[in-house]
Amino acid sequence: MGMSRRAYAAHRGVSDTAVRKAIASGRISVEPDGTIDPVKADAQWDAQTDPAKQRGVHSREMGTQTAADTTAAKAKAGTKAVPSAAIDAVNETMRDHAAEGGEVPPEPGEGGQVSFLRARMANEVLKAQTARVRLQKMKGELVDRVKATNAVFDLARRERDAWQNWPPRVAANMAAELGIEAHKMEQVLEKYLRQQLSELAEVKIELR
């Protein structure tokens, strides 16, 4: 003996009217005694119903499963490995922040993953550093690195040229004062001047 129409409606999660219409349209069949075999009726109902239009318990179960699958897919996507370059950038930013006396979250554990808190703080630190640099430029406390480098090398080149032209200009006067040959005086000056300029060329200039 199967279920009554009302009992099957409750089992199916639909109204009595929906069950009556399903029987009348031939979607589901009834037993000789007028009752409904729930297993057979469920199979018939599902076979003749568009899944997108299902309602009741079965549709809710499908919705729950779909949501679970979607959540699992998102979780799987969220566990993709973080590029090493991104991890290095976050860690470098946090080390710089710590060197300035700031508090930072702990280093990443095994696997090199970066916590959300650590990544978010690194982003905030970078924004603060960028704002500070902009302010310092506006106040004239910072200069453009490329322009400063070019200016230093241009000055050094002009200084070198000025010194190289110095011996021919002063050799005759110095030789007259010392009572020696002017050409010899110029050669001596050029010799020691080249040594001096060579030593100065070894000086390394760092612009930070």
GROMACS .gro file of C-alpha atoms in nm:
model
  208
    1MET     CA    1   0.000   0.000   0.000
    2GLY     CA    2   0.134   0.341  -0.098
    3MET     CA    3   0.073   0.696   0.023
    4SER     CA    4  -0.239   0.904   0.007
    5ARG     CA    5  -0.231   1.207  -0.220
    6ARG     CA    6  -0.203   1.441   0.076
    7ALA     CA    7   0.079   1.236   0.228
    8TYR     CA    8   0.263   1.226  -0.103
    9ALA     CA    9   0.220   1.601  -0.145
   10ALA     CA   10   0.384   1.650   0.194
   11HIS     CA   11   0.658   1.404   0.098
   12ARG     CA   12   0.716   1.580  -0.230
   13GLY     CA   13   0.696   1.927  -0.081
   14VAL     CA   14   0.418   2.044  -0.311
   15SER     CA   15   0.047   2.119  -0.275
   16ASP     CA   16  -0.236   1.867  -0.301
   17THR     CA   17  -0.348   2.047  -0.616
   18ALA     CA   18  -0.009   1.990  -0.779
   19VAL     CA   19  -0.031   1.618  -0.705
   20ARG     CA   20  -0.383   1.597  -0.850
   21LYS     CA   21  -0.270   1.777  -1.165
   22ALA     CA   22   0.028   1.543  -1.198
   23ILE     CA   23  -0.200   1.241  -1.180
   24ALA     CA   24  -0.453   1.392  -1.422
   25SER     CA   25  -0.183   1.477  -1.678
   26GLY     CA   26  -0.025   1.134  -1.653
   27ARG     CA   27   0.299   1.267  -1.509
   28ILE     CA   28   0.275   1.017  -1.223
   29SER     CA   29   0.069   0.700  -1.190
   30VAL     CA   30  -0.131   0.563  -0.899
   31GLU     CA   31  -0.155   0.210  -0.767
   32PRO     CA   32  -0.467  -0.004  -0.827
   33ASP     CA   33  -0.589   0.084  -0.479
   34GLY     CA   34  -0.561   0.456  -0.557
   35THR     CA   35  -0.253   0.519  -0.345
   36ILE     CA   36   0.080   0.649  -0.468
   37ASP     CA   37   0.409   0.459  -0.461
   38PRO     CA   38   0.650   0.739  -0.357
   39VAL     CA   39   0.960   0.580  -0.516
   40LYS     CA   40   0.793   0.520  -0.850
   41ALA     CA   41   0.614   0.856  -0.846
   42ASP     CA   42   0.931   1.048  -0.763
   43ALA     CA   43   1.112   0.885  -1.056
   44GLN     CA   44   0.823   0.964  -1.292
   45TRP     CA   45   0.793   1.321  -1.167
   46ASP     CA   46   1.164   1.393  -1.198
   47ALA     CA   47   1.185   1.233  -1.543
   48GLN     CA   48   0.914   1.460  -1.682
   49THR     CA   49   1.006   1.784  -1.508
   50ASP     CA   50   1.256   2.048  -1.620
   51PRO     CA   51   1.513   2.062  -1.336
   52ALA     CA   52   1.515   2.442  -1.364
   53LYS     CA   53   1.144   2.448  -1.282
   54GLN     CA   54   1.138   2.195  -0.998
   55ARG     CA   55   0.990   2.311  -0.670
   56GLY     CA   56   0.961   2.176  -0.319
   57VAL     CA   57   1.192   1.945  -0.128
   58HIS     CA   58   1.371   1.807  -0.433
   59SER     CA   59   1.447   2.151  -0.574
   60ARG     CA   60   1.571   2.267  -0.236
   61GLU     CA   61   1.799   1.965  -0.217
   62MET     CA   62   1.935   2.047  -0.562
   63GLY     CA   63   1.983   2.409  -0.462
   64THR     CA   64   2.166   2.307  -0.147
   65GLN     CA   65   2.395   2.076  -0.343
   66THR     CA   66   2.461   2.343  -0.605
   67ALA     CA   67   2.545   2.598  -0.337
   68ALA     CA   68   2.776   2.348  -0.170
   69ASP     CA   69   2.950   2.278  -0.501
   70THR     CA   70   2.988   2.651  -0.566
   71THR     CA   71   3.131   2.711  -0.219
   72ALA     CA   72   3.375   2.423  -0.265
   73ALA     CA   73   3.484   2.560  -0.601
   74LYS     CA   74   3.541   2.905  -0.453
   75ALA     CA   75   3.736   2.756  -0.164
   76LYS     CA   76   3.949   2.558  -0.406
   77ALA     CA   77   4.014   2.868  -0.614
   78GLY     CA   78   4.102   3.061  -0.300
   79THR     CA   79   4.374   2.815  -0.205
   80LYS     CA   80   4.579   2.867  -0.521
   81ALA     CA   81   4.945   2.928  -0.448
   82VAL     CA   82   5.039   3.293  -0.408
   83PRO     CA   83   5.312   3.398  -0.656
   84SER     CA   84   5.653   3.410  -0.487
   85ALA     CA   85   5.708   3.764  -0.617
   86ALA     CA   86   5.397   3.882  -0.432
   87ILE     CA   87   5.507   3.707  -0.111
   88ASP     CA   88   5.854   3.862  -0.137
   89ALA     CA   89   5.705   4.208  -0.193
   90VAL     CA   90   5.483   4.179   0.115
   91ASN     CA   91   5.765   4.049   0.334
   92GLU     CA   92   6.005   4.321   0.216
   93THR     CA   93   5.750   4.591   0.289
   94MET     CA   94   5.688   4.455   0.636
   95ARG     CA   95   6.061   4.431   0.710
   96ASP     CA   96   6.104   4.796   0.612
   97HIS     CA   97   5.809   4.887   0.832
   98ALA     CA   98   5.957   4.694   1.126
   99ALA     CA   99   6.293   4.867   1.075
  100GLU     CA  100   6.115   5.199   1.121
  101GLY     CA  101   5.974   5.079   1.452
  102GLY     CA  102   5.633   4.966   1.329
  103GLU     CA  103   5.450   4.658   1.454
  104VAL     CA  104   5.397   4.376   1.205
  105PRO     CA  105   5.213   4.040   1.207
  106PRO     CA  106   5.429   3.726   1.239
  107GLU     CA  107   5.623   3.591   0.943
  108PRO     CA  108   5.441   3.337   0.720
  109GLY     CA  109   5.461   2.977   0.833
  110GLU     CA  110   5.540   2.663   0.640
  111GLY     CA  111   5.456   2.688   0.270
  112GLY     CA  112   5.533   3.059   0.251
  113GLN     CA  113   5.170   3.166   0.241
  114VAL     CA  114   5.080   3.523   0.336
  115SER     CA  115   4.799   3.583   0.582
  116PHE     CA  116   4.521   3.824   0.488
  117LEU     CA  117   4.611   4.046   0.786
  118ARG     CA  118   4.976   4.063   0.682
  119ALA     CA  119   4.894   4.139   0.318
  120ARG     CA  120   4.641   4.405   0.414
  121MET     CA  121   4.885   4.573   0.652
  122ALA     CA  122   5.154   4.568   0.382
  123ASN     CA  123   4.913   4.744   0.149
  124GLU     CA  124   4.838   5.010   0.411
  125VAL     CA  125   5.210   5.060   0.480
  126LEU     CA  126   5.279   5.106   0.108
  127LYS     CA  127   5.002   5.363   0.080
  128ALA     CA  128   5.139   5.552   0.381
  129GLN     CA  129   5.494   5.544   0.240
  130THR     CA  130   5.371   5.669  -0.098
  131ALA     CA  131   5.182   5.954   0.065
  132ARG     CA  132   5.490   6.047   0.271
  133VAL     CA  133   5.713   6.058  -0.039
  134ARG     CA  134   5.461   6.279  -0.220
  135LEU     CA  135   5.449   6.516   0.076
  136GLN     CA  136   5.827   6.534   0.099
  137LYS     CA  137   5.851   6.615  -0.272
  138MET     CA  138   5.590   6.889  -0.235
  139LYS     CA  139   5.784   7.038   0.058
  140GLY     CA  140   6.110   7.023  -0.138
  141GLU     CA  141   6.268   6.767   0.092
  142LEU     CA  142   6.317   6.516  -0.189
  143VAL     CA  143   6.459   6.555  -0.540
  144ASP     CA  144   6.423   6.343  -0.850
  145ARG     CA  145   6.687   6.067  -0.838
  146VAL     CA  146   6.758   6.071  -1.213
  147LYS     CA  147   6.793   6.449  -1.225
  148ALA     CA  148   7.019   6.448  -0.920
  149THR     CA  149   7.242   6.177  -1.069
  150ASN     CA  150   7.273   6.360  -1.400
  151ALA     CA  151   7.355   6.686  -1.222
  152VAL     CA  152   7.633   6.523  -1.017
  153PHE     CA  153   7.796   6.362  -1.321
  154ASP     CA  154   7.767   6.685  -1.522
  155LEU     CA  155   7.939   6.877  -1.242
  156ALA     CA  156   8.213   6.615  -1.216
  157ARG     CA  157   8.273   6.628  -1.592
  158ARG     CA  158   8.308   7.007  -1.589
  159GLU     CA  159   8.546   6.991  -1.292
  160ARG     CA  160   8.761   6.734  -1.475
  161ASP     CA  161   8.776   6.947  -1.791
  162ALA     CA  162   8.868   7.256  -1.590
  163TRP     CA  163   9.158   7.077  -1.418
  164GLN     CA  164   9.286   6.927  -1.745
  165ASN     CA  165   9.309   7.277  -1.895
  166TRP     CA  166   9.486   7.415  -1.588
  167PRO     CA  167   9.853   7.307  -1.649
  168PRO     CA  168   9.889   7.479  -1.992
  169ARG     CA  169   9.749   7.802  -1.845
  170VAL     CA  170   9.974   7.823  -1.539
  171ALA     CA  171  10.288   7.630  -1.640
  172ALA     CA  172  10.468   7.930  -1.796
  173ASN     CA  173  10.412   8.159  -1.497
  174MET     CA  174  10.512   7.889  -1.247
  175ALA     CA  175  10.823   7.803  -1.451
  176ALA     CA  176  10.928   8.170  -1.463
  177GLU     CA  177  10.892   8.201  -1.086
  178LEU     CA  178  11.095   7.884  -1.029
  179GLY     CA  179  11.349   7.956  -1.303
  180ILE     CA  180  11.290   7.633  -1.493
  181GLU     CA  181  11.178   7.538  -1.846
  182ALA     CA  182  10.804   7.599  -1.906
  183HIS     CA  183  10.752   7.281  -2.111
  184LYS     CA  184  10.908   7.067  -1.839
  185MET     CA  185  10.691   7.237  -1.580
  186GLU     CA  186  10.377   7.163  -1.780
  187GLN     CA  187  10.469   6.794  -1.817
  188VAL     CA  188  10.523   6.755  -1.443
  189LEU     CA  189  10.193   6.924  -1.362
  190GLU     CA  190  10.004   6.706  -1.610
  191LYS     CA  191  10.164   6.389  -1.471
  192TYR     CA  192  10.055   6.446  -1.112
  193LEU     CA  193   9.723   6.593  -1.213
  194ARG     CA  194   9.636   6.276  -1.407
  195GLN     CA  195   9.720   6.068  -1.099
  196GLN     CA  196   9.493   6.284  -0.885
  197LEU     CA  197   9.204   6.267  -1.131
  198SER     CA  198   9.246   5.889  -1.159
  199GLU     CA  199   9.212   5.853  -0.780
  200LEU     CA  200   8.906   6.077  -0.775
  201ALA     CA  201   8.744   5.866  -1.048
  202GLU     CA  202   8.748   5.567  -0.811
  203VAL     CA  203   8.520   5.741  -0.562
  204LYS     CA  204   8.172   5.579  -0.561
  205ILE     CA  205   7.873   5.806  -0.525
  206GLU     CA  206   7.553   5.653  -0.386
  207LEU     CA  207   7.225   5.841  -0.408
  208ARG     CA  208   6.960   5.684  -0.185
   0.00000   0.00000   0.00000
